[in-house]
Every structure is written in structure tokens, then in C-alpha cells.
XYZ file of C-alpha atoms in Angstrom:
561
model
C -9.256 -50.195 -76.809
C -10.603 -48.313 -80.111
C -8.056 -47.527 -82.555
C -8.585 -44.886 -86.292
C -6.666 -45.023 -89.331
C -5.577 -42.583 -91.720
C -5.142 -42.199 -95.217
C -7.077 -42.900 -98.412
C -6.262 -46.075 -99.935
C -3.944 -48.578 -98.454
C -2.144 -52.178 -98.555
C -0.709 -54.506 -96.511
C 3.299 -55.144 -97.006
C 5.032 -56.942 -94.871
C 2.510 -57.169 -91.847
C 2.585 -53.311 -92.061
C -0.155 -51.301 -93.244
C 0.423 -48.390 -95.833
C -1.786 -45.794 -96.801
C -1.161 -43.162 -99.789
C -1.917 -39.637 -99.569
C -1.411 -36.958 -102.136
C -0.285 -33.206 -102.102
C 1.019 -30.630 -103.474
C 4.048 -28.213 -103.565
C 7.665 -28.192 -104.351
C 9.255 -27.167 -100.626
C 10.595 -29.656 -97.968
C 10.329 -29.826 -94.629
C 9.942 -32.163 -91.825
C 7.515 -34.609 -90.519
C 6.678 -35.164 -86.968
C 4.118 -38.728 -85.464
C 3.202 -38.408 -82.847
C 0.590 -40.929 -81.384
C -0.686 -43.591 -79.073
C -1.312 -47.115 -79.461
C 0.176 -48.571 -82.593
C 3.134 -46.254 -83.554
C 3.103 -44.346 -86.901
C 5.914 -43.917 -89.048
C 6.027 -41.573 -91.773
C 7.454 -41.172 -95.553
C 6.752 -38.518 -98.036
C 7.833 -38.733 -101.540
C 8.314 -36.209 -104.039
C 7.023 -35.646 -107.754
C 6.446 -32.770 -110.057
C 3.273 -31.708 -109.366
C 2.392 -33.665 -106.167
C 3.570 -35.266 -103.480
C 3.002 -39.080 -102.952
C 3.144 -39.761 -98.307
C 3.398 -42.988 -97.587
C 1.905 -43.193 -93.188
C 2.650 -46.687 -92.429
C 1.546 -48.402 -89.221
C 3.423 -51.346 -87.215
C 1.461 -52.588 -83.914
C 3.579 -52.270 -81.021
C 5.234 -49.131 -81.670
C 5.233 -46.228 -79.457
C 6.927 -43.294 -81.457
C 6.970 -39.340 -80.198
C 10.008 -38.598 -82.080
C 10.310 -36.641 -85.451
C 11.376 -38.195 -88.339
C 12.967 -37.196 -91.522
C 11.333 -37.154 -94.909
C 12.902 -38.797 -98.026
C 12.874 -36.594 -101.382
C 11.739 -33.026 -101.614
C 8.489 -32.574 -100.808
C 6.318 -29.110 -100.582
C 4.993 -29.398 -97.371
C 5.678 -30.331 -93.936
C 3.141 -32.669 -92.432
C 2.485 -33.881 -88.469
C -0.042 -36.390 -88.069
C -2.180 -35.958 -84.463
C -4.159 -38.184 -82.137
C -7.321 -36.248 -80.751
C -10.155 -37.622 -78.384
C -11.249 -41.484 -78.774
C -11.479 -42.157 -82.235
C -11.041 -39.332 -84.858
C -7.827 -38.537 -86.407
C -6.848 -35.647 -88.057
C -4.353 -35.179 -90.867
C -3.365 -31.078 -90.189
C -0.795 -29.522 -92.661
C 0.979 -26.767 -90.858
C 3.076 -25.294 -92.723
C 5.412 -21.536 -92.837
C 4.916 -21.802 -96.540
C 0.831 -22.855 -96.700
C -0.007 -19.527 -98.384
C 2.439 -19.993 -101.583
C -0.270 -23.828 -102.821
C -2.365 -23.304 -105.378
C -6.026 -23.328 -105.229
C -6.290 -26.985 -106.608
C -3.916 -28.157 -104.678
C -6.058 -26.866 -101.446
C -9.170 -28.129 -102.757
C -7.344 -31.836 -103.643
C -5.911 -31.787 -99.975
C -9.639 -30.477 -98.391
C -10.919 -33.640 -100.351
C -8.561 -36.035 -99.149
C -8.828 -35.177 -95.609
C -12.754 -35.481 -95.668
C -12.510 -38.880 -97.026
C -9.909 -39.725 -94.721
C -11.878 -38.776 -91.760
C -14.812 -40.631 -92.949
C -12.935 -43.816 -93.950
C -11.610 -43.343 -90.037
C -15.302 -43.149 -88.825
C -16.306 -46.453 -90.608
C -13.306 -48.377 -89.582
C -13.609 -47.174 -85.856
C -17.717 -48.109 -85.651
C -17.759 -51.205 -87.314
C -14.213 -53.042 -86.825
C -13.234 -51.732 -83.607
C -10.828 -54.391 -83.464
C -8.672 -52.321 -86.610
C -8.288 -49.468 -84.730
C -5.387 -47.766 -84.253
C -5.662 -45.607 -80.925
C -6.797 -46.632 -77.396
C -8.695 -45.056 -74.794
C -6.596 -42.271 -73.018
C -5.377 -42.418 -69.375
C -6.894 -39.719 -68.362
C -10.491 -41.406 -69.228
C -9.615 -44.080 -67.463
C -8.171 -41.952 -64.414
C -12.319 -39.726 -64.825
C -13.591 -43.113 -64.363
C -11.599 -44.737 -61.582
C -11.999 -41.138 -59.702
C -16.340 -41.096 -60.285
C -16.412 -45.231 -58.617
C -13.996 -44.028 -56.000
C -16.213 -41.007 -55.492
C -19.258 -43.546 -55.388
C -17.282 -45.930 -53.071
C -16.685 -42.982 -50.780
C -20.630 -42.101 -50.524
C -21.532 -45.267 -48.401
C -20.757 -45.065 -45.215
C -17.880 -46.342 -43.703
C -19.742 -48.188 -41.013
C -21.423 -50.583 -43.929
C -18.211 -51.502 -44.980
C -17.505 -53.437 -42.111
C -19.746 -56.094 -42.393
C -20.647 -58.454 -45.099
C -24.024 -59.427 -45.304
C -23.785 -62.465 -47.196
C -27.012 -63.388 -50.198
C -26.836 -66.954 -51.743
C -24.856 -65.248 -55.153
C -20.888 -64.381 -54.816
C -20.122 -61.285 -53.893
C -17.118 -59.180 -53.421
C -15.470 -59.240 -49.649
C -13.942 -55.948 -49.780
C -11.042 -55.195 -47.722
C -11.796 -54.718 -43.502
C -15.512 -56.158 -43.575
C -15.824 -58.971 -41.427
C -17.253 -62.466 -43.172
C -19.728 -64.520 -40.915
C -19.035 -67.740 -40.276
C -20.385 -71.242 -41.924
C -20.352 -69.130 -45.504
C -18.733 -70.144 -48.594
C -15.401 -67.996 -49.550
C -13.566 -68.504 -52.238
C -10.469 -66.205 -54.217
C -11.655 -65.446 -57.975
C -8.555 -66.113 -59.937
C -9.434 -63.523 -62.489
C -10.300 -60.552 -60.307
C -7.614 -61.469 -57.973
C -10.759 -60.535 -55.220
C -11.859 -62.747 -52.300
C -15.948 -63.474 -52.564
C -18.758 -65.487 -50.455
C -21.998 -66.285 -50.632
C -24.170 -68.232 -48.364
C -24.184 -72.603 -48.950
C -26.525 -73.926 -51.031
C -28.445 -76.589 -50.130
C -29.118 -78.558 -53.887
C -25.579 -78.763 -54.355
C -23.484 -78.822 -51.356
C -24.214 -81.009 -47.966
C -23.384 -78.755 -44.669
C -23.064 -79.684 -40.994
C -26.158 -78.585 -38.689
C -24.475 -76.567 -37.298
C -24.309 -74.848 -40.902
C -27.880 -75.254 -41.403
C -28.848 -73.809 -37.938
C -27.060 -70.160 -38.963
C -28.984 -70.304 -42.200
C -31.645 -70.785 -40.822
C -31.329 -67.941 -38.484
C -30.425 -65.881 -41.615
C -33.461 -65.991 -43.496
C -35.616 -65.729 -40.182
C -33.797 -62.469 -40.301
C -34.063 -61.181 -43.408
C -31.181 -58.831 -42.957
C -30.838 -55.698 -44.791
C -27.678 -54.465 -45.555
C -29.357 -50.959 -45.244
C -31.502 -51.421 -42.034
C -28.480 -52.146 -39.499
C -24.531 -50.294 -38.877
C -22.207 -52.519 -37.249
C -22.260 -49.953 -34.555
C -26.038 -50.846 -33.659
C -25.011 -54.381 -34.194
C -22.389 -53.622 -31.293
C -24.782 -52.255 -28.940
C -27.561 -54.915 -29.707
C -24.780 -57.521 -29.226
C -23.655 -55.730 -25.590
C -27.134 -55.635 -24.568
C -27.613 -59.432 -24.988
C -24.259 -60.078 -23.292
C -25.969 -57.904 -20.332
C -29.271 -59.332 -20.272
C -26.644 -62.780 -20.085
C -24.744 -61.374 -16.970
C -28.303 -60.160 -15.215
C -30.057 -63.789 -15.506
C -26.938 -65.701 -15.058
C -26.587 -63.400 -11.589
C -29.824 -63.993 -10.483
C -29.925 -67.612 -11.273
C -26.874 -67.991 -9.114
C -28.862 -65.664 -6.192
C -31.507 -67.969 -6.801
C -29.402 -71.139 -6.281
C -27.607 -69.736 -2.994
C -30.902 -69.252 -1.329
C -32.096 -72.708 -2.043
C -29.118 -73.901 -0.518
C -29.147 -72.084 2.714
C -32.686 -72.903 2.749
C -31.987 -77.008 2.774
C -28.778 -76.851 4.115
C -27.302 -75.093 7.433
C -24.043 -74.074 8.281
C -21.576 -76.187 10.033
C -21.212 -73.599 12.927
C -25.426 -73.694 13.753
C -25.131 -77.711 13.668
C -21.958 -77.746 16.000
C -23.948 -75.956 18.423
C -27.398 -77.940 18.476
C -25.055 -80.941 19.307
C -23.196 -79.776 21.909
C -26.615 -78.687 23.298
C -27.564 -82.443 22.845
C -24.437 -83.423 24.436
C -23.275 -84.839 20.626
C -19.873 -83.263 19.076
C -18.644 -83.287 15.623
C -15.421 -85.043 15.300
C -12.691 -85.012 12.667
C -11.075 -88.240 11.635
C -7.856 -87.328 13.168
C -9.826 -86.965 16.507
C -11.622 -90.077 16.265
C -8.584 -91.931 15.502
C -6.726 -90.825 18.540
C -9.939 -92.302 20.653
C -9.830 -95.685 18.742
C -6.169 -95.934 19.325
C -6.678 -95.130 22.882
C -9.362 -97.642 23.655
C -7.201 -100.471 21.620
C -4.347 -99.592 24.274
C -6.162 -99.423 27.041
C -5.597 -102.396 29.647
C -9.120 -101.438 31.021
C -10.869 -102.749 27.415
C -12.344 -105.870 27.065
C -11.090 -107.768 23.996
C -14.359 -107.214 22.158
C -13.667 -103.134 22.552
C -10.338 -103.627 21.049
C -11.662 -106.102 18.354
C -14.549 -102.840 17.687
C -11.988 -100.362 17.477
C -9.723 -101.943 15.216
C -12.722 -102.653 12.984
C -13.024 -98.711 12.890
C -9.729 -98.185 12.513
C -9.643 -100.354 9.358
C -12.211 -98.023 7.671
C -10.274 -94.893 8.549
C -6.554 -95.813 7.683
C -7.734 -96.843 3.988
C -7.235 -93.137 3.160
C -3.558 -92.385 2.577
C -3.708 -89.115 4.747
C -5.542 -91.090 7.513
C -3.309 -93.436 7.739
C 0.252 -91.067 8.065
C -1.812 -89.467 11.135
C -2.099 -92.883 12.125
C 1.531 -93.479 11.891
C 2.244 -90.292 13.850
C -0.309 -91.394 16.369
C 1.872 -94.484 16.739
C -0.890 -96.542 16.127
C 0.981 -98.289 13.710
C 3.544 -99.797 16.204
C 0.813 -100.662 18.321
C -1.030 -102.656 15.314
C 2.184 -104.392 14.948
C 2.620 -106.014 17.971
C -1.407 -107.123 18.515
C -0.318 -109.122 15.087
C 1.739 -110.895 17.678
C -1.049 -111.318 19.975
C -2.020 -114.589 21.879
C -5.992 -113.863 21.041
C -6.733 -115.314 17.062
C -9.413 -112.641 16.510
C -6.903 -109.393 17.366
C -4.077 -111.421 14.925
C -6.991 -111.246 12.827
C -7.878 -108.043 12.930
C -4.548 -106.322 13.849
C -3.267 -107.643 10.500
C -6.341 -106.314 8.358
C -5.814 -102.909 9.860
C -2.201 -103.493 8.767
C -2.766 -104.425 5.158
C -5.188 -101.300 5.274
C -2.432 -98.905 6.355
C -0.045 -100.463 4.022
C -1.532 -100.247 0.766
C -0.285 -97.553 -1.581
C 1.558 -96.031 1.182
C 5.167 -95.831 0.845
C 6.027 -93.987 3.901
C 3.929 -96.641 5.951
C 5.730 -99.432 4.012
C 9.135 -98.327 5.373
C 8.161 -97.671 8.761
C 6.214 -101.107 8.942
C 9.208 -103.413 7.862
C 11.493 -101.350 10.166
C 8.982 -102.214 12.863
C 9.420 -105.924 12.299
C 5.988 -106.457 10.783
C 7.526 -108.554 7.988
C 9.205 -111.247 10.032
C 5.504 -111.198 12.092
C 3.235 -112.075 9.251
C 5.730 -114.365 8.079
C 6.006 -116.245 11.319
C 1.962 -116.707 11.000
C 1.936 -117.646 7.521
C 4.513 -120.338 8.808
C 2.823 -121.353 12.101
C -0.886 -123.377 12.780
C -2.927 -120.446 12.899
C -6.503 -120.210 11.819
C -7.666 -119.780 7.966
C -9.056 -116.324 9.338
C -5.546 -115.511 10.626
C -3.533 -116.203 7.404
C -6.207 -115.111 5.158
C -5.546 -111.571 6.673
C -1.912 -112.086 7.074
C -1.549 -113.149 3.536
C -3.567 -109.815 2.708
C -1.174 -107.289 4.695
C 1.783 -109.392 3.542
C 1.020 -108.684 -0.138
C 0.314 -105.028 0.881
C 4.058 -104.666 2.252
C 5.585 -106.411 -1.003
C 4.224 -104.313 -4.037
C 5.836 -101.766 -5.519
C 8.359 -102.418 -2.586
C 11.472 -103.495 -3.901
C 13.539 -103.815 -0.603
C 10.529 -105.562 1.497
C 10.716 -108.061 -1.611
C 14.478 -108.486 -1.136
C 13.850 -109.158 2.279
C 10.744 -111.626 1.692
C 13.225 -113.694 -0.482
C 16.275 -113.287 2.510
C 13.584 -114.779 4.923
C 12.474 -117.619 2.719
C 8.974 -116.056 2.231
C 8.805 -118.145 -1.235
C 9.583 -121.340 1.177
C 6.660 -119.980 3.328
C 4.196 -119.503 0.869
C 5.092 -122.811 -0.908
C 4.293 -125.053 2.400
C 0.622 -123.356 2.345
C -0.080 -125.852 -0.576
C 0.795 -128.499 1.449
C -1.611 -127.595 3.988
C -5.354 -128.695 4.354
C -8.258 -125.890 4.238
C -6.126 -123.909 2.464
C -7.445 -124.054 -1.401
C -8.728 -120.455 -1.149
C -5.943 -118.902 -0.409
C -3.818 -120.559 -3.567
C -4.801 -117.568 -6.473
C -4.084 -115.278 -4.122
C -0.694 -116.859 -3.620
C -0.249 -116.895 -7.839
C -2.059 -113.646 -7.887
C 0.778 -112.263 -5.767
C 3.585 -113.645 -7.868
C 2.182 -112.406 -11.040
C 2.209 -108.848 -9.870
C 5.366 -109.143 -8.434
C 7.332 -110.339 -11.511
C 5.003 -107.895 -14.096
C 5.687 -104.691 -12.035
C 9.365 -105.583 -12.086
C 9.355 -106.125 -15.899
C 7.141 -103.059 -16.550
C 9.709 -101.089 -14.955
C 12.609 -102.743 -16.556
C 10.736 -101.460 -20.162
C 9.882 -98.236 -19.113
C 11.170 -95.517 -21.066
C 11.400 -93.138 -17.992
C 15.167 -92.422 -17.122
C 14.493 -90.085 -14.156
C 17.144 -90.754 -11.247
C 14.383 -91.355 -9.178
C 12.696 -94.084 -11.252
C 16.461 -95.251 -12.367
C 17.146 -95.703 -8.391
C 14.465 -97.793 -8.368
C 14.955 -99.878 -11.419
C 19.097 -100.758 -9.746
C 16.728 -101.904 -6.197
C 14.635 -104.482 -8.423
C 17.626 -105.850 -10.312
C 19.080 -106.730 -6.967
C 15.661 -109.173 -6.178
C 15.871 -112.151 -8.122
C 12.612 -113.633 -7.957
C 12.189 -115.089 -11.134
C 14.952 -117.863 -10.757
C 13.855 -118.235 -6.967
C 10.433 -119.387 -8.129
C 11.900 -121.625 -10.843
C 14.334 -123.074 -8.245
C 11.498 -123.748 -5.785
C 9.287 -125.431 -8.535
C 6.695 -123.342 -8.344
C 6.636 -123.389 -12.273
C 4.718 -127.589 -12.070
C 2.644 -125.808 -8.622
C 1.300 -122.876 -11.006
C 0.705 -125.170 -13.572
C -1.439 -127.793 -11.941
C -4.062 -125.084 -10.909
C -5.309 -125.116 -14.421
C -7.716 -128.202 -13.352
C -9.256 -125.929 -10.538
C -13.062 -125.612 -11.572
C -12.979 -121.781 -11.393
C -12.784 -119.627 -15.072
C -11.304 -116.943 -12.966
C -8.927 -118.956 -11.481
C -7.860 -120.637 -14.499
C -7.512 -117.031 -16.102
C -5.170 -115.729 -13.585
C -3.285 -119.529 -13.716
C -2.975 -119.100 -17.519
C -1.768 -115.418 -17.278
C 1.139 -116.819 -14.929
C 2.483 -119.662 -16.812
C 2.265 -117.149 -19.737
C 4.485 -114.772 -18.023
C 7.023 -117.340 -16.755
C 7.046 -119.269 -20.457
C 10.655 -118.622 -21.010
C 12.097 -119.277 -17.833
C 9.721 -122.621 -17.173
C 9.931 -124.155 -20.909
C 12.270 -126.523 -20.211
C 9.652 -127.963 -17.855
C 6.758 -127.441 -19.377
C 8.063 -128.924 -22.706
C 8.698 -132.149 -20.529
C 5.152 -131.831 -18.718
C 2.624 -134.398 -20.164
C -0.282 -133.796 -17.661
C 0.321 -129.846 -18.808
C 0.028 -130.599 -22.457
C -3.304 -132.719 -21.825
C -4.781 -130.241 -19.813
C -4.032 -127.710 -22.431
C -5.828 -129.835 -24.557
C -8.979 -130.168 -22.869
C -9.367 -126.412 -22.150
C -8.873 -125.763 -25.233
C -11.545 -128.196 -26.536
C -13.537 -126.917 -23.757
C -12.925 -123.240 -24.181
C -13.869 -123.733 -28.202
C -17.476 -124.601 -27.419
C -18.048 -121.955 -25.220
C -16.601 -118.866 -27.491
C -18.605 -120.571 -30.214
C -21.432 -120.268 -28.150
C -20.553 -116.712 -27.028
C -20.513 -115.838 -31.217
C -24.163 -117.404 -31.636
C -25.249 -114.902 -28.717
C -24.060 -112.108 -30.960
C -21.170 -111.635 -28.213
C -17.660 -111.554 -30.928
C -15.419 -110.269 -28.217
C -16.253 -112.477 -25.137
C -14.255 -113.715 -22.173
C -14.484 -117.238 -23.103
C -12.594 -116.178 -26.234
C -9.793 -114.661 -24.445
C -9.192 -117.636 -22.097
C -8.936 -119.179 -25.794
C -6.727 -117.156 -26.939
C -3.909 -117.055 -23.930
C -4.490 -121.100 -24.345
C -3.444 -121.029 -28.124
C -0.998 -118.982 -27.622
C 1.030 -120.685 -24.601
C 0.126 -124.109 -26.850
C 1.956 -122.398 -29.780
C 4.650 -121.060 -27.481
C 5.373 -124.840 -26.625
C 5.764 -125.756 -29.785
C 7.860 -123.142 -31.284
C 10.309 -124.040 -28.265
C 10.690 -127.837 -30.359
C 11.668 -126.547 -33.605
């Protein structure tokens, strides 16, 4: 912003510059300012021969009206702003032709220096200047970068092709990704520039696309986002074409090495061989097992089949509707070992995981069966199974565990300790208890308050099993299985008296041999997670086993204080 001055000598007085200049005449009239930038104010004072004008200046000023003059003065005198840094001091006056010839030559004098003192003060202090440049410059100038802007062509403005300096984003073009952008605070303008690699760390994925840049080499002037377009639809194309003929190329190697279901169907039946679905081969099995024509090892083969099929949950409701499960049901009740056997591992198959089977099982008696052989002399073969369909019928089955605990099945399972040959089958006994009580307290904690799930909960609130198996003294049975050889035994042993701490401390507390026991696993169990650490293994199992001992140890205890 260049601002002039005018006048011939000046002061400053009271932040406001004056400047003198002389003239003469004996009329008055007015005086008009008119200006930009710093206002002008002007006073004109009279004398005899001469006039003494005082123009003084205050920054921040914007004056266009006239003002008065003091005294009487000769002339009237406007004071006018022209182009970028000249001023000129123009008399104008209805009276000019009445001044004296030395009077015109004092006030041609005075105006010549003026304008040159203007000219130095505008070239070498710009910063003393008293105008600024004119809006309409700065509208010429805004107009010739539009009209440059306007030039390009619209299609470059769409895309940014980014350089490693900042440039300006302007607004529609669309920024790459993986470049730098940032919003320069001065300008108020959003730029980016491609990462550099001395001073900034990127991802590879980063590095890849610059990569890919400079391979390029793109020129901003070489490529239109509309060729880009049609480059871009061609590769999607060219995409679609291989993708199509790598899936026609797929589809032939398949037919080639495979052969459709109909062709095989027909080379059987022309070798006297059928295809059969599951469904039909079950209704053959369960035919042959009812037959009274089969000999006991046909009905032993085709409930060893039928195991294998009912496993699947779908399987085994066409099994139900079959009424193979009835059938099942009563050869657990047979006089022949090996169809007990084998009726009750098709049984536990069926049962597992299957609700609907559940329910139609224990209304078919099957409960009070296995119970009766668990009770009886039977074979370890027979129980072994019988213990496995028995646990199949009891979890996640609230109302078969209600009626377990109605029958004395606790009572039942309880004499098996008692009995001789039977070691095997005592952690799957505690196995079975564990799950029982954890399902039940799992389900007590859940969060889920569907009616469905809250049905539930009310059916296992109504089995007590807890205080059954603390009435029963199974808490001392559980207990002494600790000095069983077996680390997975002992694991599942541990987790049991863990889970039935606080309804067994009382008798725990009391239960020397159990506190010496603890004592030497825990010795033992140190030695062998040390040596676990040495092998670079932190996390072992020998160091959980140590832990659930500490812990049930500490849980002992705290039950003291």
C-alpha cells in the first residue's frame, strides 16, 4: 500500500503531520479533501499578502466531506488523489483570473516542489505514504488470474498430481491417497505433497504407491481425468475377461475329474450297486436290528452302524421318527451283555446335544434302564457305556437331573466306588459332577434374561445337587482321588474340590490326609514347573496344576482366620 504527501515543509504535532503552503489573494472560499488512505484535513489561514494552508494528515481517517476554512483567505483550494502515487495540489477557483503574476509564479513553484518532494517520499519510504493502491487495480488483477485460471482446462482441475513440494489442492480435484495434506494457516488453503523419505517413516503400503509414482513419471499435461477414466474401465474389463475365463477354465477341469451324480447313479444300478441316503440306510439298519430272523451278531453290526449315523443331530431326529429310538431302549434291557452294550452306545450317541431326543428318551423310560445297570452286576463293558449315555441324558437337562436325584442316581453312582474293576470309570464319575454343578452356576451368572433362558434358570433352582453331594460325602470321595497316579486325573480332581470349596470347607478344614496330600503335590508339582521354566516353557501345564494347588491351599487357610 503506497501512500504521497503534500506540501512543502512540514512537522509533526501531536502524532499528526502538518505541512505549510503559501498563496495568495484576499477572497474566501471553501475547501474540499477528498482522498483515500489516511484522511486529510484541511486549514487555510489568512494574511495580507498571502495565505498561510495548513493540510494536516491523521492515519485512519477516511474523509469525502468538505470542510470549512478559518480566516479569509483568497482562494478556494481541493486537494485530489490521482493514480498510485502522485498528488496534485489544483487551485480551482471562480476568481483565479483577478492573482497577480507573482502570486502565480510563487504558487507554480510550490506545486513543483511539492510534487517532487511527493516523488521522493513515495520511491524511497514507501512505508510514509499516504495513499494505497485503488480497488479497481486490485479488481484488473484478480480479473487477468481469473482469466488465466479459466484458460486450463477444466478436466486438469480434477486431479492433483502430487510432486514432493506443497502445493495448492484447489477446490473439486481429487487428492491420491498415501500423500501428505495439510491446511496452511496463513492462506487458509488445503496443500499436499508426496512423503518424504529422510524425514518421515511410511507404511509399505506408502512406499509401494511411491514407488509406482516415479515409475510413472506423470505429467500433469500428458493425461485428462477423462483418459484416466477410460484407461481405468479398460483395466476393470481386461479384470472381468480373465477372471471369466479363469472361472471357464476351472468348470472344465472339474467336469473333467469329476462326473455328475446322475451318470454315477446309473453305472451302479447297471452293477446292481445303488446310492443310498442316510435316511434310507437307517431305515435298513433299524429293520435288520428288529428283525427276529437276525442273528445276534447282525443286530450287534447294525447297531455299530447306527452309532456312526445318529451322531449327527439331523440323523438322529429321523431316527427318532423311525422309532428306532424306542427300539434302542428296550435292547438296553436286553438279556445278551454285548446288545446292553451296544444298545446303550447308540443311545448316548442319539442323546448328545439333542434336546428333542433327551425328552423323548426319559419319557421312554431310558433313565430308570441305565440306572438299573449302573446298579446291577453287569460287565465293565456294560456300565462303561451305560455310564456314557447316562451322562448324555443329564447335561444341559435340568428335569432328567431332577429325576436322577428322585431315583437316587447319586446313591448309584456312589456304590460304583465300592465296586472292584471299576477304577476307570471314577473321573468319569467326578467328570460328570463337575459339569453338572458348573453349567448350573454358569447359568445362574448369566446376564441373559430371555424368558426362555429365565425358564430354564427357575428348572435348575429346583435340582439341588450341590447339598445332595455334600450329604452323600462325596466331598472326602472327590478328595481322595488326588493320590491317583494320573496328572489328568488329578487335574480334573483338583478342579472339583475347587468348585465345591465353599460348600465342603468345613470338611476339608478337618481333613488331615487332604492337607498332606496337598502338600506333597505341591512339593511335587514345584519341581516339575521349575523344570518346565529351564525348557524355556513359562506357561506350562505343570504350572497350572500348581497354581489350582496354591490356590485351594490358600482357600483353606483363609477359611481359619
Amino acid at each position: 500500500m503506497r501512500r504521497s504527501l503534500i506540501g512543502g515543509r512540514s512537522h509533526v504535532r501531536g502524532g499528526r503531520k502538518e505541512v505549510f503552503v503559501r498563496a495568495s489573494g484576499e477572497a474566501c472560499g471553501a475547501c474540499a479533501v477528498r482522498g483515500l488512505g489516511w484522511g486529510l484535513r484541511m486549514r487555510i489561514f489568512a494574511s495580507n499578502s498571502q495565505s498561510l494552508m495548513l493540510v494536516s494528515a491523521k492515519e485512519g481517517e477516511m474523509l469525502s466531506k468538505p470542510l470549512g476554512c478559518k480566516g479569509r483567505v483568497p482562494v478556494q483550494m481541493c486537494v485530489m488523489f490521482l493514480g498510485r502515487g502522485c498528488a496534485r495540489l489544483t487551485t480551482m477557483s471562480h476568481c483565479i483570473g483577478l492573482l497577480s503574476i507573482a502570486s502565480k509564479l510563487n504558487l507554480l513553484v510550490l506545486l513543483l516542489s511539492a510534487l517532487c518532494f511527493c516523488s521522493c517520499l513515495s520511491d524511497r519510504i514507501p512505508e510514509f505514504a499516504l495513499t494505497k493502491t485503488e480497488e479497481s487495480d486490485l479488481k484488473e488483477e484478480n480479473n487477468k488470474e481469473s482469466v488465466a485460471e479459466d484458460d486450463l482446462d477444466p478436466e486438469d482441475l480434477e486431479v492433483f498430481y502430487p510432486t514432493y513440494q506443497w502445493q495448492t489442492v484447489r477446490p473439486g480435484q481429487a487428492v491420491p491417497a498415501g500423500l501428505h495434506v495439510r491446511l496452511n494457516l496463513q492462506t487458509g488453503e488445503r496443500e499436499a505433497r508426496l512423503p518424504d523419505n529422510k524425514n518421515e517413516k511410511s507404511d509399505m503400503k506408502d512406499q509401494k504407491k511411491r514407488k509406482r509414482l516415479d515409475e510413472m513419471h506423470i505429467n500433469s499435461n500428458s493425461f485428462t481425468s477423462q483418459e484416466l477414466k477410460e484407461a481405468l474401465a479398460k483395466m476393470k474389463e481386461k479384470e472381468k475377461t480373465e477372471s471369466t475365463m479363469e472361472q471357464k477354465t476351472n468348470l472344465e477341469d472339474v467336469r473333467q475329474r469329476f462326473r455328475p451324480i446322475e451318470e454315477l447313479k446309473k453305472e451302479f444300478e447297471e452293477l446292481n450297486m445303488k446310492i443310498e441316503t442316510d435316511f434310507e440306510i437307517m431305515v435298513k439298519l433299524i429293520n435288520k436290528f428288529n428283525s427276529s430272523t437276525s442273528t445276534l451278531d447282525e443286530k450287534v453290526a447294525a447297531l455299530y452302524d447306527l452309532e456312526y449315523y445318529v451322531h449327527q443331530v439331523d440323523n438322529a431326529k429321523d431316527f427318532l421318527s423311525l422309532g428306532g429310538l424306542q427300539l434302542v431302549i428296550n435292547g438296553v434291557n436286553s438279556t445278551e451283555p454285548v446288545l446292553k452294550e451296544h444298545a446303550a452306545f447308540v443311545l448316548g450317541a442319539a442323546l448328545s446335544s439333542n434336546p428333542k431326543v433327551q425328552v423323548e428318551a426319559i419319557e421312554g423310560g431310558a433313565l430308570q434302564k441305565l440306572l438299573v445297570i449302573l446298579a446291577t452286576e453287569q460287565p465293565f463293558a456294560v456300565k462303561k457305556k451305560a455310564l456314557f449315555a447316562l451322562s448324555s441324558m443329564l447335561r444341559h437337562f435340568p428335569y432328567a437331573q431332577l429325576q436322577f436325584l428322585k431315583l437316587g442316581g447319586l446313591q448309584v453312582l456312589r456304590n460304583l466306588f465300592k465296586e472292584k474293576g471299576m477304577e476307570s470309570l471314577y473321573i468319569r464319575v467326578v467328570t460328570l459332577l463337575y459339569d453338572l454343578i458348573l453349567e448350573k452356576m454358569l447359568l445362574e451368572d448369566s446376564e441373559n434374561k430371555e424368558d426362555q433362558m429365565e425358564e430354564k434358570v427357575q428348572q435348575y433352582k429346583q435340582v439341588n445337587l450341590v447339598p445332595a453331594v455334600v450329604e452323600q460325602g462325596w466331598c472326602v470321595i472327590i478328595s481322595n482321588l488326588l493320590a491317583l497316579p494320573e496328572h489328568d486325573t488329578r487335574e480334573k480332581v483338583l478342579k472339583t474340590v475347587h468348585i465345591l470349596m465353599a460348600a465342603c470347607r468345613d470338611g476339608y478344614q478337618g481333613d488331615y490326609a487332604l492337607s498332606t496330600t496337598l502338600s506333597m503335590l505341591r512339593t511335587e508339582y514345584e519341581e516339575l514347573a521349575a523344570e518346565e521354566q529351564r525348557e524355556g516353557d513359562k506357561d506350562g501345564y505343570f504350572k497350572e496344576l500348581l497354581s489350582s494347588i496354591n490356590t485351594i491351599i490358600q482357600e483353606l487357610r483363609s477359611g481359619y482366620l
